[in-house]
């Protein structure tokens, strides 16, 4: 009886994804958990063992760049061994189905969506494989694991390179945020997957979309502040639920 009820809901959401024109997905660390990438909050989350103020702020980096870089180097190592899971693959398939009517907004810095084949990705918190100079405009993608030198230095000006991610207290990239805001205005359905919904401004994206009449579909192993406004809430792992709600039909 319970399974039958679930099956009906999966089919309903599949139909909505096909019939609603513009579809957005917002992902967080939970989608990569099944690939072995640690989340931030929760029982096994990074913030249980490490203090964000000592690692993920510009002040922490100014104080001790070597410590911060060692932590990022360790995480790059874990991510380099991770493979996209069924959740990432389902979203890559959704992009194939919806084409330009789909956008994937991710808070993740791991690049696993792109590895799964997604191309229409807006990375609101940057990318862990990008290195940026703290003084000049130099940036590079660097996939060395481990990094050859810690902390790495800019080949153009000799100053410190930093991870190309967004730390607490920093603004999100303006061009990316502009594009996100455009999608939040026009999106008809938003999938919210594996995010605790506590880090601003990403935590407000679903609220803005809902205000603009989008249907909100959430997938998480626990309820979040976003669950309060979700039209559909699927309790379970992204890698198990997403393949059940993403339609099979290709355009
Ligand atoms: C599964 C699953 C499975 C598990 N399947 N689900 C006071 C009030 C309000 C705001 C602020 C405030 N003080 C400061 C702020 C602003 C601050 C903020 O929001 N702080 C709050 C935490 C209090 N935000 C900022 O500073 C942002 N910038 C900004 O706002 O600029 C303007 C401004 C500046 C200063 C003051 C005020 C305004 C920048 C935020 C940058 C966040 N950076 C990080 C690190 C990125 C680099 C790195 O990777 O090291 O981004 S923090 C970390 O949190 C990371 C994530 O992208 C982000 C969100 O985490 P996410 O993805 O939600 O992961 P988790 O771990 O929290 O949750 C996992 C979820 O998955 C859970 O729900 C699980 O249940 C679920 N799950 N397994 C499905 N298999
Ligand atoms: Zn430089």
mmCIF file of C-alpha atoms in Angstrom, residues 3-20 23 189 191 215-217 231-234 244-247:
data_model
loop_
_atom_site.group_PDB
_atom_site.id
_atom_site.type_symbol
_atom_site.label_atom_id
_atom_site.label_comp_id
_atom_site.label_asym_id
_atom_site.label_seq_id
_atom_site.Cartn_x
_atom_site.Cartn_y
_atom_site.Cartn_z
ATOM 1 C CA UNK A 3 4.867 1.343 -2.047
ATOM 2 C CA UNK A 4 1.857 1.964 -4.302
ATOM 3 C CA UNK A 5 1.458 5.472 -2.823
ATOM 4 C CA UNK A 6 5.161 6.166 -3.442
ATOM 5 C CA UNK A 7 4.941 4.854 -7.008
ATOM 6 C CA UNK A 8 2.033 7.204 -7.744
ATOM 7 C CA UNK A 9 4.041 10.162 -6.397
ATOM 8 C CA UNK A 10 7.127 9.245 -8.452
ATOM 9 C CA UNK A 11 4.962 9.132 -11.603
ATOM 10 C CA UNK A 12 3.300 12.433 -10.710
ATOM 11 C CA UNK A 13 6.673 14.178 -10.309
ATOM 12 C CA UNK A 14 7.970 12.614 -13.543
ATOM 13 C CA UNK A 15 4.949 14.047 -15.381
ATOM 14 C CA UNK A 16 5.466 17.460 -13.788
ATOM 15 C CA UNK A 17 9.138 17.512 -14.812
ATOM 16 C CA UNK A 18 8.053 16.861 -18.398
ATOM 17 C CA UNK A 19 5.073 19.209 -18.467
ATOM 18 C CA UNK A 20 6.555 22.179 -16.569
ATOM 19 C CA UNK A 23 13.292 23.123 -14.530
ATOM 20 C CA UNK A 189 9.828 23.458 -11.043
ATOM 21 C CA UNK A 191 14.414 20.005 -7.481
ATOM 22 C CA UNK A 215 6.724 23.582 -7.772
ATOM 23 C CA UNK A 216 9.330 22.526 -5.178
ATOM 24 C CA UNK A 217 10.440 18.874 -5.058
ATOM 25 C CA UNK A 231 5.231 20.483 -2.588
ATOM 26 C CA UNK A 232 6.794 17.016 -2.686
ATOM 27 C CA UNK A 233 9.303 15.677 -0.164
ATOM 28 C CA UNK A 234 11.045 12.365 -0.849
ATOM 29 C CA UNK A 244 12.844 7.014 -9.795
ATOM 30 C CA UNK A 245 11.621 10.564 -10.476
ATOM 31 C CA UNK A 246 13.636 11.510 -13.553
ATOM 32 C CA UNK A 247 11.691 10.694 -16.734
#
